[in-house]
CSV table of C-alpha atoms and ligand atoms in Angstrom, one decimal:
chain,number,residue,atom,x,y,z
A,1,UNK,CA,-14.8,-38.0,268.5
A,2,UNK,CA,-11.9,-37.3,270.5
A,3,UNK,CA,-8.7,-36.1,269.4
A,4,UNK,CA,-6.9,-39.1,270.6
A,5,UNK,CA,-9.1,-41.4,268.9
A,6,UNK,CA,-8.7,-39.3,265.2
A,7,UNK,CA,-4.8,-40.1,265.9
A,8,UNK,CA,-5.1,-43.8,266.1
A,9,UNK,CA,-8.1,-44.1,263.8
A,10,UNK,CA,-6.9,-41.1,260.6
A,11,UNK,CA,-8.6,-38.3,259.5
A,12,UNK,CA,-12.1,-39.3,258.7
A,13,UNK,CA,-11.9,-39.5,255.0
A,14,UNK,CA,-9.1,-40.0,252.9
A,15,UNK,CA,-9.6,-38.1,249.8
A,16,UNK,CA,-7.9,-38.9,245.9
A,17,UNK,CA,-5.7,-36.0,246.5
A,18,UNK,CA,-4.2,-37.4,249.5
A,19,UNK,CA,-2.6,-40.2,247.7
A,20,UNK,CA,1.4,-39.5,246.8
A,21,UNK,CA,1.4,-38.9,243.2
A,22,UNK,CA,4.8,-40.2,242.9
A,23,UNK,CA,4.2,-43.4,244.6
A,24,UNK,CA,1.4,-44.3,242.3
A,25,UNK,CA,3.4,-43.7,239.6
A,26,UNK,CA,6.3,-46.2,240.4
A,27,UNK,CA,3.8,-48.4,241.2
A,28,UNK,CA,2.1,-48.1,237.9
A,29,UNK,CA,5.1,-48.1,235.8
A,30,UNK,CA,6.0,-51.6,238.0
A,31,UNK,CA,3.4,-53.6,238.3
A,32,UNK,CA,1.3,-51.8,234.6
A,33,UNK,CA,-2.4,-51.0,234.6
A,34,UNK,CA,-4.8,-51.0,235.4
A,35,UNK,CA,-4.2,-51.9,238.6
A,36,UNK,CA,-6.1,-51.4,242.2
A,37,UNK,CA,-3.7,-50.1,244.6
A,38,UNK,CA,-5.3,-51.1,248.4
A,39,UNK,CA,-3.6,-49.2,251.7
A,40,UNK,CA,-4.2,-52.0,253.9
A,41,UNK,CA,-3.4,-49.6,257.1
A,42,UNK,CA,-6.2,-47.4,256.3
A,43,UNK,CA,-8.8,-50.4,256.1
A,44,UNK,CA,-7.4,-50.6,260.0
A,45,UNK,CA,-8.2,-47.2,260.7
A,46,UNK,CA,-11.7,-47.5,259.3
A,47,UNK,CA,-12.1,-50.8,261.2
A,48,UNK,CA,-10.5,-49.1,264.1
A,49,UNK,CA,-12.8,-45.8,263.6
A,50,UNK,CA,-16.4,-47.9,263.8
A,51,UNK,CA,-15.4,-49.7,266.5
A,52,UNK,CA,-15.3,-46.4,268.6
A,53,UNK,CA,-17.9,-45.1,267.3
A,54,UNK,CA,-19.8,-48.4,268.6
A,55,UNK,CA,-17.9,-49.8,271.2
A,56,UNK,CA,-20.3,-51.7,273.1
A,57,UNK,CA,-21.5,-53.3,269.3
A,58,UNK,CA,-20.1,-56.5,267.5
A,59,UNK,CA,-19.2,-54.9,264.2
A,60,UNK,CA,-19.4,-57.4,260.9
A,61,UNK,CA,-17.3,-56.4,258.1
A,62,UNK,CA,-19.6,-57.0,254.8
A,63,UNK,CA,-17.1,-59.0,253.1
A,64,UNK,CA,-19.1,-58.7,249.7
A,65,UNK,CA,-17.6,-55.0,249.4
A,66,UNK,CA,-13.7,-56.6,248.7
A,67,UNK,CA,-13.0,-60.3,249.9
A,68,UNK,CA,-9.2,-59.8,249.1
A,69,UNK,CA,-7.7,-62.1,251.6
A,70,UNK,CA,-5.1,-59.3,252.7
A,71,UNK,CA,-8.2,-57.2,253.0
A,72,UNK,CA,-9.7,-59.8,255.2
A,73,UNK,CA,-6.8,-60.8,257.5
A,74,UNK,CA,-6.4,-56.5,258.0
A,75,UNK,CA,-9.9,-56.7,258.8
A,76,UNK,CA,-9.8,-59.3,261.4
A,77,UNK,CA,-6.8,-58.0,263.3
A,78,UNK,CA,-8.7,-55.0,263.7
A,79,UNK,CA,-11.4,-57.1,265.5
A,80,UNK,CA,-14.4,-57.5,263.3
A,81,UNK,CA,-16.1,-60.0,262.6
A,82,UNK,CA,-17.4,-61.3,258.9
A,83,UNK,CA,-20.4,-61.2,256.9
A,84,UNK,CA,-20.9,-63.0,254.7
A,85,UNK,CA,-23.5,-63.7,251.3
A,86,UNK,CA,-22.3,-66.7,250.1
A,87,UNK,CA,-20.8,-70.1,250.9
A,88,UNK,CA,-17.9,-68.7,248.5
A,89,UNK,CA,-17.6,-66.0,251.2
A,90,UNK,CA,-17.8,-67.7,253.8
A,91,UNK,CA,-14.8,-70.3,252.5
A,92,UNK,CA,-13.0,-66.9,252.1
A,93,UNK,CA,-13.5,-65.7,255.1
A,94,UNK,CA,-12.6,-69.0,257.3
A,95,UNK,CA,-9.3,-69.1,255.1
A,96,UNK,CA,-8.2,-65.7,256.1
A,97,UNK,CA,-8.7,-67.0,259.2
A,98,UNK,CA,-11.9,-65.8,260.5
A,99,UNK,CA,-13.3,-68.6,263.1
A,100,UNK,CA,-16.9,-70.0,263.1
A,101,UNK,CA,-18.3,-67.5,265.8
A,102,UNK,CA,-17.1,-64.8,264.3
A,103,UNK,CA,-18.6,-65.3,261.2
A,104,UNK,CA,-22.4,-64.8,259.8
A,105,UNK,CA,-23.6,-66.0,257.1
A,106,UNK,CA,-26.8,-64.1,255.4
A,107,UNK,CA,-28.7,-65.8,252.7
A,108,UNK,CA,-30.9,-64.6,250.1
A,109,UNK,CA,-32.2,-67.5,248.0
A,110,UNK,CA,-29.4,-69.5,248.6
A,111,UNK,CA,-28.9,-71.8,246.3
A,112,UNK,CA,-28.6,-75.8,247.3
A,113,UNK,CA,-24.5,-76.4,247.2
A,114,UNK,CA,-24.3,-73.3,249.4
A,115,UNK,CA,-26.4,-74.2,251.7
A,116,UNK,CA,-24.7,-77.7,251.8
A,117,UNK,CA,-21.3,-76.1,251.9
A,118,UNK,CA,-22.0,-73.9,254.7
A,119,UNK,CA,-23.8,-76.5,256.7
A,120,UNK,CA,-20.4,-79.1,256.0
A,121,UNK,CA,-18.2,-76.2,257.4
A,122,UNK,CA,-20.2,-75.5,260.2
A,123,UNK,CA,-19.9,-79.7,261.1
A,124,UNK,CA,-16.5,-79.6,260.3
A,125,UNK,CA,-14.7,-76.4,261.2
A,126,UNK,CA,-16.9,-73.8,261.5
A,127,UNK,CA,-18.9,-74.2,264.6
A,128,UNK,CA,-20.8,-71.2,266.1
A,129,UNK,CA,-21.3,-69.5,263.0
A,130,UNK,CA,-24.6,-67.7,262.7
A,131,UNK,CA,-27.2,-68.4,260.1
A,132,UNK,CA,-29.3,-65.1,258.9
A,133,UNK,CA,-32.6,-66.7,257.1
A,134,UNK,CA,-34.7,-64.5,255.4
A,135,UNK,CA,-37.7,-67.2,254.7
A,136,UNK,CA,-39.2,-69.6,256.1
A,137,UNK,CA,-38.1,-72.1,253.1
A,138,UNK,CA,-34.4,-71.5,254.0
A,139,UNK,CA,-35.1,-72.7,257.2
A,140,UNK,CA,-36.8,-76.1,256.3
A,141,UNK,CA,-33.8,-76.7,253.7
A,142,UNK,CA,-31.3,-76.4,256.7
A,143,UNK,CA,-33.4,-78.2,258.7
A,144,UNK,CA,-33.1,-80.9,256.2
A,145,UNK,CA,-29.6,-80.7,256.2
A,146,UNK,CA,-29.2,-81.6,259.8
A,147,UNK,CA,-28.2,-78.3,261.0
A,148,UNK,CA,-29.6,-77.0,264.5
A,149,UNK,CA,-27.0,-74.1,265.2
A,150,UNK,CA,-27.5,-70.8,265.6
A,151,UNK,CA,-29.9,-68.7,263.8
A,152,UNK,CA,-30.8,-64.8,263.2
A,153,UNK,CA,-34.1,-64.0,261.3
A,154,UNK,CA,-34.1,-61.3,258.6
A,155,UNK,CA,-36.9,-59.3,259.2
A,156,UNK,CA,-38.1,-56.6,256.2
A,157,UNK,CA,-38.5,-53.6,258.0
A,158,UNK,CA,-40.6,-51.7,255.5
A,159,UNK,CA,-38.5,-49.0,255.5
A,160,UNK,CA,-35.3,-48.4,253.0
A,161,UNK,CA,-32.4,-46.3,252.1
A,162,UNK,CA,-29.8,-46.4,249.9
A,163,UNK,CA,-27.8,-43.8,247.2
A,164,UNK,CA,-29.4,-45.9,244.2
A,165,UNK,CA,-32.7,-48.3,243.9
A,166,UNK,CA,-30.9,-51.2,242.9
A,167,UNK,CA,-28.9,-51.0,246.0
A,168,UNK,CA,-32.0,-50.1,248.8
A,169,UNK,CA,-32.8,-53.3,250.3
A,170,UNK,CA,-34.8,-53.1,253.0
A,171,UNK,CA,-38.4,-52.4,251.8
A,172,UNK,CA,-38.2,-54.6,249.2
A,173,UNK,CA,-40.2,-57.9,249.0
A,174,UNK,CA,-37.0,-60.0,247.4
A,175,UNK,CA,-35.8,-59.4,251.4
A,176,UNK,CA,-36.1,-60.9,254.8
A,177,UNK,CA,-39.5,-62.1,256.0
A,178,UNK,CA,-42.7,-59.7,256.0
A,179,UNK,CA,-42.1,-57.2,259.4
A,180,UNK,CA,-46.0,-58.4,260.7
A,181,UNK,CA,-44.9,-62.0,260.4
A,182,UNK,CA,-41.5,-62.3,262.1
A,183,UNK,CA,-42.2,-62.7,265.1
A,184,UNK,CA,-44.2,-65.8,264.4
A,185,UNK,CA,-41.5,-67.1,262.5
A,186,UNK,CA,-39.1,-66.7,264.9
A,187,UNK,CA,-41.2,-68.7,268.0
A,188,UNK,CA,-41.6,-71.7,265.3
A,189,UNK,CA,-37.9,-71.6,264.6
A,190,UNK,CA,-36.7,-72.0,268.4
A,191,UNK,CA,-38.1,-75.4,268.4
A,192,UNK,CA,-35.5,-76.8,265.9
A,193,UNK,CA,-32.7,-73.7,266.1
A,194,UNK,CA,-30.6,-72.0,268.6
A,195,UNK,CA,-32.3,-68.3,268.2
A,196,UNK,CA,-30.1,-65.8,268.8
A,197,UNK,CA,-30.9,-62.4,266.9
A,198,UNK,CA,-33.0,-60.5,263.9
A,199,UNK,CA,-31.2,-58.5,261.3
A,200,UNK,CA,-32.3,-56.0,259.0
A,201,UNK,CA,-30.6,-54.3,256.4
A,202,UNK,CA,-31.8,-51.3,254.9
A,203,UNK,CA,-29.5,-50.7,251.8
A,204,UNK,CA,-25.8,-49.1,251.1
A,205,UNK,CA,-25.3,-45.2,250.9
A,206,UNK,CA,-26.7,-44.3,254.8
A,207,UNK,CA,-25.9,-40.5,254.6
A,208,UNK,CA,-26.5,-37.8,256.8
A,209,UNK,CA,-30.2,-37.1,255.1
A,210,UNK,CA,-31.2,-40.7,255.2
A,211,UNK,CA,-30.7,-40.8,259.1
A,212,UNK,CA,-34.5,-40.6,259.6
A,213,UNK,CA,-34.9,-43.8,257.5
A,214,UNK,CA,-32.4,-45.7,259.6
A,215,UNK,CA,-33.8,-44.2,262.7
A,216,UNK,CA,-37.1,-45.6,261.7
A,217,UNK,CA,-35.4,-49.4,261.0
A,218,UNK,CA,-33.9,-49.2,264.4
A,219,UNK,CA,-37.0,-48.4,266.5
A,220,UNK,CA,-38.9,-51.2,264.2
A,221,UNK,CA,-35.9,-53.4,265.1
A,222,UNK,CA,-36.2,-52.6,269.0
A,223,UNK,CA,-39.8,-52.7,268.9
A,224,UNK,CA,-39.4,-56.5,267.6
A,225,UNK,CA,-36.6,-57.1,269.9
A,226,UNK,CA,-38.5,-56.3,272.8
A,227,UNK,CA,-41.7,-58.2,271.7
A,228,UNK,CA,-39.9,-61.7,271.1
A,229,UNK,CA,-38.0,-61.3,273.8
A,230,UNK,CA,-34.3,-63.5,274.6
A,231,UNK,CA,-32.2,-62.3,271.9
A,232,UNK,CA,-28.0,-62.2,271.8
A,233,UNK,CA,-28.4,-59.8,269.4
A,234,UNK,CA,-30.5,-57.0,266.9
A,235,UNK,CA,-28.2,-56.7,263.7
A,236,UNK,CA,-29.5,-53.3,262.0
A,237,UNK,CA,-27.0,-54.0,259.0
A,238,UNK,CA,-24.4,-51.7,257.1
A,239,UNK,CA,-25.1,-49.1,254.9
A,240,UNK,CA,-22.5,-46.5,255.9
A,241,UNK,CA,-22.2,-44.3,253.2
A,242,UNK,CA,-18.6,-42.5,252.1
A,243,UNK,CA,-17.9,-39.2,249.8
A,244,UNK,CA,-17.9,-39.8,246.5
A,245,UNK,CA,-17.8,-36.0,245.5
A,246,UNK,CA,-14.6,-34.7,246.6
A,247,UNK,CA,-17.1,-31.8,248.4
A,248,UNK,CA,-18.8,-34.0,250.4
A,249,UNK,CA,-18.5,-34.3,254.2
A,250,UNK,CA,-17.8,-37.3,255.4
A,251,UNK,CA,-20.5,-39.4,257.4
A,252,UNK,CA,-20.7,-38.5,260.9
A,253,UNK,CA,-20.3,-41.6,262.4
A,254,UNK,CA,-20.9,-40.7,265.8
A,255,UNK,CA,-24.6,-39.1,264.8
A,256,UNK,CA,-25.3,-42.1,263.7
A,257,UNK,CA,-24.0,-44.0,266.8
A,258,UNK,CA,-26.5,-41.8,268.5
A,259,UNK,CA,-29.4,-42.0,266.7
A,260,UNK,CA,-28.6,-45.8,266.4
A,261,UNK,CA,-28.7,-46.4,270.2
A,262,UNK,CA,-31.7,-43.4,270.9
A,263,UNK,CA,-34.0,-45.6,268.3
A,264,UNK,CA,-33.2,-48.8,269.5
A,265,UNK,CA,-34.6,-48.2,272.7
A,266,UNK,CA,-33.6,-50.6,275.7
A,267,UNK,CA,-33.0,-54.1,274.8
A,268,UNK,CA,-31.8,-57.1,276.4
A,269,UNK,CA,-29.3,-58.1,273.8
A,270,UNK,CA,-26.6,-56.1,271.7
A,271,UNK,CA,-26.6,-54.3,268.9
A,272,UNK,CA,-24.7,-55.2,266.2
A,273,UNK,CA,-23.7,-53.6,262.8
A,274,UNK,CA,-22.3,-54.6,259.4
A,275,UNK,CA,-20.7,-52.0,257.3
A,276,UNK,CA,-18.9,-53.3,254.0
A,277,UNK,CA,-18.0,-50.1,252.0
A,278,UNK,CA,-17.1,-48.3,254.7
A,279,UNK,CA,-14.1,-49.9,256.0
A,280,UNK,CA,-12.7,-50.4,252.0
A,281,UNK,CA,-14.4,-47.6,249.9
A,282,UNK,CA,-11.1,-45.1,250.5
A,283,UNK,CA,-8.5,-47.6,250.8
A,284,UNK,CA,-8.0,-48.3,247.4
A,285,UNK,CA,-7.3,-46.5,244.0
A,286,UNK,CA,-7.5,-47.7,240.8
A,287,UNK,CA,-5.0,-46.4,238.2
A,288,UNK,CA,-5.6,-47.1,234.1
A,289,UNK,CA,-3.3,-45.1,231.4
A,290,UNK,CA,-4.5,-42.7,228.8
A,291,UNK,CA,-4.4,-44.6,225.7
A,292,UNK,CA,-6.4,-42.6,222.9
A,293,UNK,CA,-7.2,-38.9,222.8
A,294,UNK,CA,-9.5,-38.0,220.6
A,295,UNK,CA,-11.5,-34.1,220.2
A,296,UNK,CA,-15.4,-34.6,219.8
A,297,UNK,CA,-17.0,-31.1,219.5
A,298,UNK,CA,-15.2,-29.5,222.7
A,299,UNK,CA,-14.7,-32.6,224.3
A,300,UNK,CA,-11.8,-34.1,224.6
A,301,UNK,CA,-12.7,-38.4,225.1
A,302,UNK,CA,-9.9,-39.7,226.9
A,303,UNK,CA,-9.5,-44.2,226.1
A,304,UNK,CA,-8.1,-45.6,229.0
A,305,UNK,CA,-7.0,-49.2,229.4
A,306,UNK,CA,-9.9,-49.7,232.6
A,307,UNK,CA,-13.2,-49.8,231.6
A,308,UNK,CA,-16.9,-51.3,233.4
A,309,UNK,CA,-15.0,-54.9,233.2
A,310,UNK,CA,-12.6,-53.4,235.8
A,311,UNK,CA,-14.8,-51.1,237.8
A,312,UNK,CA,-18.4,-51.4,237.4
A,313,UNK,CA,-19.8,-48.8,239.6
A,314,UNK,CA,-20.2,-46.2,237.3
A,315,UNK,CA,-22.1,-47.8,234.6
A,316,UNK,CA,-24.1,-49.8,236.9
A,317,UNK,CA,-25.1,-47.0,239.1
A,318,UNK,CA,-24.3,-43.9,237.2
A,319,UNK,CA,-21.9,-43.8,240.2
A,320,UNK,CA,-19.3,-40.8,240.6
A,321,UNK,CA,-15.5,-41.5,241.0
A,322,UNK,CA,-13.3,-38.7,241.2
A,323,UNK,CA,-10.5,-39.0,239.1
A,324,UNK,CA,-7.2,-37.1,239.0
A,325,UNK,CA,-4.8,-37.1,236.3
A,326,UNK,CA,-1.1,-37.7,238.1
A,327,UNK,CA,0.7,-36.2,235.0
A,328,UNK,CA,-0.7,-33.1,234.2
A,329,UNK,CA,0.7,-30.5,236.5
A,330,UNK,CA,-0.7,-27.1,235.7
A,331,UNK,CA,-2.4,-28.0,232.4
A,332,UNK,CA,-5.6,-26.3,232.1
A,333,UNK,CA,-8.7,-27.5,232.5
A,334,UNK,CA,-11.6,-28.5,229.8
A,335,UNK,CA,-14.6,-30.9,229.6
A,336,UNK,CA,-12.9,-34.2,229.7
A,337,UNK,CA,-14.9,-37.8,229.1
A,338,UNK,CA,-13.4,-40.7,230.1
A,339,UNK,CA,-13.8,-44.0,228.2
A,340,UNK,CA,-13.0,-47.5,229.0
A,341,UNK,CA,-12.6,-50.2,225.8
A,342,UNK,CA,-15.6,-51.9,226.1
A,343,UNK,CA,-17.8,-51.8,223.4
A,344,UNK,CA,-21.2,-50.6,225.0
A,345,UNK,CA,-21.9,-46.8,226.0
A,346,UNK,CA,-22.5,-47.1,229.7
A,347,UNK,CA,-18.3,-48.0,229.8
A,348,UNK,CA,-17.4,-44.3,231.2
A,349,UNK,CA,-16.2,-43.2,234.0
A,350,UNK,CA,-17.3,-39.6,233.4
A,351,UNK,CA,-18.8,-37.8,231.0
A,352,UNK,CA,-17.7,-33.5,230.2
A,353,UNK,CA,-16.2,-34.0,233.6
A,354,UNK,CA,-13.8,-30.4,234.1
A,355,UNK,CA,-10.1,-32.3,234.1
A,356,UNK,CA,-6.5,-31.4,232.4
A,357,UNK,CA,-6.3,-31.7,229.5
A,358,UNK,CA,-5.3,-35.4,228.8
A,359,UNK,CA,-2.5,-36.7,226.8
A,360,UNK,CA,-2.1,-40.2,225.5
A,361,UNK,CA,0.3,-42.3,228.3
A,362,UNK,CA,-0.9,-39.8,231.4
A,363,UNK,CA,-1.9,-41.8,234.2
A,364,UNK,CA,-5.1,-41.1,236.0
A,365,UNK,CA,-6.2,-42.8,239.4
A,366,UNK,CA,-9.6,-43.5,240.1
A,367,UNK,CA,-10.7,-43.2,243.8
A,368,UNK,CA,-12.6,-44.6,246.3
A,369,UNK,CA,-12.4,-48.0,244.4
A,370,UNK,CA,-12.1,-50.0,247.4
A,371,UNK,CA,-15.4,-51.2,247.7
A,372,UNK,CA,-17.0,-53.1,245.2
A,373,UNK,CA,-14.5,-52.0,242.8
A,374,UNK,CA,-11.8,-55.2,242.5
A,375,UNK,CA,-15.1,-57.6,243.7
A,376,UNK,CA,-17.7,-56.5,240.7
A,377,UNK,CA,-14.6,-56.6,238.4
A,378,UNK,CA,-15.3,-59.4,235.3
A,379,UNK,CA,-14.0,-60.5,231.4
A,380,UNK,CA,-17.1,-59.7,229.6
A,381,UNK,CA,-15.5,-58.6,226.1
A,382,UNK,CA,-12.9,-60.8,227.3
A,383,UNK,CA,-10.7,-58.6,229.6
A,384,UNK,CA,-9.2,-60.3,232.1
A,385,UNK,CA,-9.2,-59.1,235.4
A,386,UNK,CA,-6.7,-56.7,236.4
A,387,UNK,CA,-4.0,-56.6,239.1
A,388,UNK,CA,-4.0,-55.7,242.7
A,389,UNK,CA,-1.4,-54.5,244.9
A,390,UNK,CA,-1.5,-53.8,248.8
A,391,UNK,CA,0.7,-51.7,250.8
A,392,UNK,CA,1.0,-51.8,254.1
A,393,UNK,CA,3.7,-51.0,257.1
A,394,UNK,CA,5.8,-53.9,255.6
A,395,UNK,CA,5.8,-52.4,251.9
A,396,UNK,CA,4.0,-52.8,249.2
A,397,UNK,CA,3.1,-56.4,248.2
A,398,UNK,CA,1.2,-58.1,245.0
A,399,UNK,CA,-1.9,-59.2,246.7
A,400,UNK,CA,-3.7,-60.6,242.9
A,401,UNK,CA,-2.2,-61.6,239.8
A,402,UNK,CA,-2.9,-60.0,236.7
A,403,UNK,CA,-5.3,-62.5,234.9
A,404,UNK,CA,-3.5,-64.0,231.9
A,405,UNK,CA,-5.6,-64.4,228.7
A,406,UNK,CA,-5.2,-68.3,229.0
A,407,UNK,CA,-7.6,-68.2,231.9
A,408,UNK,CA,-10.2,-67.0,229.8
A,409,UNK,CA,-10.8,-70.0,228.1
A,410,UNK,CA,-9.7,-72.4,230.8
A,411,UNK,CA,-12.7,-74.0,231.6
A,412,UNK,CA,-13.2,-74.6,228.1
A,413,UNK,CA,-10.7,-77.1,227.7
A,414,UNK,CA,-8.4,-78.0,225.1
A,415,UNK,CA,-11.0,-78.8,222.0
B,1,PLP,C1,-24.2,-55.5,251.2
B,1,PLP,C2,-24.6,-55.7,252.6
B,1,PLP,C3,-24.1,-55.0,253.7
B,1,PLP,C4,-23.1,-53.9,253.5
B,1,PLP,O1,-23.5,-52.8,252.8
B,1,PLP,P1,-22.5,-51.6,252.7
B,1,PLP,O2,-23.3,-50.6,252.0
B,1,PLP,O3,-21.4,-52.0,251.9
B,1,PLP,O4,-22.2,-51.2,254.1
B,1,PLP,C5,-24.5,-55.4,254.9
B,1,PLP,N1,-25.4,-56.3,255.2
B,1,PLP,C6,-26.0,-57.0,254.2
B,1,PLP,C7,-27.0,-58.1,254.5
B,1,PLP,C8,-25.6,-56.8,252.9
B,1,PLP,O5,-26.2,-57.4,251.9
């Protein structure tokens, strides 16, 4: 990349130790923890950053990684599109402004009231938003439903990738319609549809390594492409993978620009991508206070007022965070665990992890919890959900309240 785009799009990877210590901690002390703290401006220069790296691609932001409707609007102004897995999503996405044609709408099983509130929108407001089946069933039901817009097929390429099985999507059945039979489905489909791409998606955590995999997605893709033939677009998904480990290299967007465009071969029709964690994944911290120290044979277990109800990642995925203590200024260092207050085992967010030594009331931040951080967040042991700010060249604003214990029995009623 040029050194006039790294000015207008950051340095390629924001890391924890970048945040302003200070800043978090008036924040903190304001608005309590936990609380996810989202730099709206650097979701820009993420945005910004792809859309260089593809330029002559339409770039879909995978609005499943944080569907915050700052995060949206920041998202749109930087001139990508949405995509979306829901009808929830999609009503997200349209009231953050997003118009029909910029949005796509992918559905896996899609349950009946989606379907119906996606083809309502589309009648009402949302014309020219694209469909993405993945069976031949979801067509019939919209078929039922009256709808004849415009329709992408997802094809199962065979081939997947991903930083964790429950997260590599593309060579699994539960996905998109069989590779050998997509090309069939699609010719039935342009009787009743306006046809105007495939998609693929081969999972989340594209690193350098798993380039061959993609590679080998693409050229299936372009194959296709070329076979059926009067296409607007081939969608190869999202996938982008960030650093967790502070000693990681960032992805190297523009290798995998190039080996995007080398294995797609020519087409008649543009490609398109649709990145989620990568625009979000280092925009956002969480912070959560020390509550409890206790000393377990060396070990020091640090309680902390977050937990898997407020960032799942780690228990779900054995996912790494780093985490930085923002009070303990030249205290040494010493296996540290991390605990959350849920009552199941998996609620960590490390384990012997070398950190100061913690003291009850320090404040740690959490980072890269932008993507699917705030989203997977839930009130199982009933915790409500915690806050989120956003900060952007305006200030710093309260983008989501604090959930209140009232709400969690607010659909139960008064009995
Ligand atoms: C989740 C998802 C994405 C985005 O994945 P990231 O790893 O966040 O980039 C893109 N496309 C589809 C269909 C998805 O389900």
């Amino acid at each position: 990349m040029s050194e006039e785009a790294v000015e207008a799009t950051g340095p390629q990877v924001r890391r924890l130790g970048d945040w302003a210590a200070a800043d978090l901690a008036d924040l903190a002390a304001e608005y309590d923890t936990p609380l996810y703290v989202t730099d709206l401006e650097r979701v820009q220069a993420n945005a910004t950053r792809l859309r260089a790296a593809f330029p002559d691609a339409d770039v879909h932001y995978a609005v499943k990684a944080h569907t915050g409707q700052a995060v949206l609007r920041a998202v749109r102004a930087a001139g990508l599109g949405a995509e979306c897995a829901s009808a929830g999503e999609v009503v997200r996405a349209l009231k953050a402004g997003f118009e029909g044609r910029e949005i796509q709408y992918t559905a896996v099983n899609p349950p009946a009231t989606d379907l119906d509130t996606v083809v309502e929108r589309w009648r009402d407001d949302a014309a020219g938003l694209t469909v993405v089946a993945g069976a031949r069933d979801t067509l019939d039901r919209l078929r039922d439903r009256g709808f004849d817009g415009r329709i992408a097929i997802r094809v199962n390429p065979g081939v997947g990738a991903g930083h964790h099985a429950k997260v590599t999507t593309g060579g699994h059945a539960k996905f998109g319609v069989p590779y050998d039979r997509a090309a069939d489905l699609l010719a039935d489909a342009r009787d009743d549809f306006d046809v105007v791409g495939i998609h693929a998606h081969a999972g989340s955590g594209i690193s350098g390594e798993d380039l061959d995999a993609h590679r080998e997605l693409v050229a299936r893709m372009g194959d296709l492409a070329r076979d059926v033939g009067d296409l607007e677009f081939v969608d190869v998904g999202g996938g982008f993978g960030v650093p967790y480990h502070e000693d990681e290299p960032p992805l190297d967007l523009g290798a995998v620009a190039d080996a995007t465009r080398e294995a797609l071969g020519d087409v008649d029709a543009r490609l398109a991508v649709e990145p989620g964690r990568y625009v979000v994944a280092d925009a956002a911290v969480l912070l959560t206070r020390v509550n409890t120290v206790k000393e377990a044979e060396g070990v020091a277990v640090a309680g902390v007022d977050a937990g898997m109800t407020t960032l799942l990642r780690p228990a779900m995925y054995g996912a790494y965070h780093a985490i930085r203590n923002l009070d303990a200024d030249g205290r040494r260092e010493r296996p540290v665990t991390v605990a959350g207050p849920v009552c199941e085992t998996a609620d960590l967010f490390c384990e012997e992890r070398p950190l100061p030594d913690p003291r009850r009331d320090d404040l740690l931040a959490v980072g890269n919890a932008g993507a699917y951080g705030y989203e997977m967040a839930n009130t199982y042991n009933s915790r409500p959900r915690p806050a989120e700010v956003v900060r952007d060249a305006d200030g710093v604003r309260l983008a989501r309240e604090r959930e209140g214990l009232e709400a969690l029995t607010a659909l139960e009623g008064d009995e």
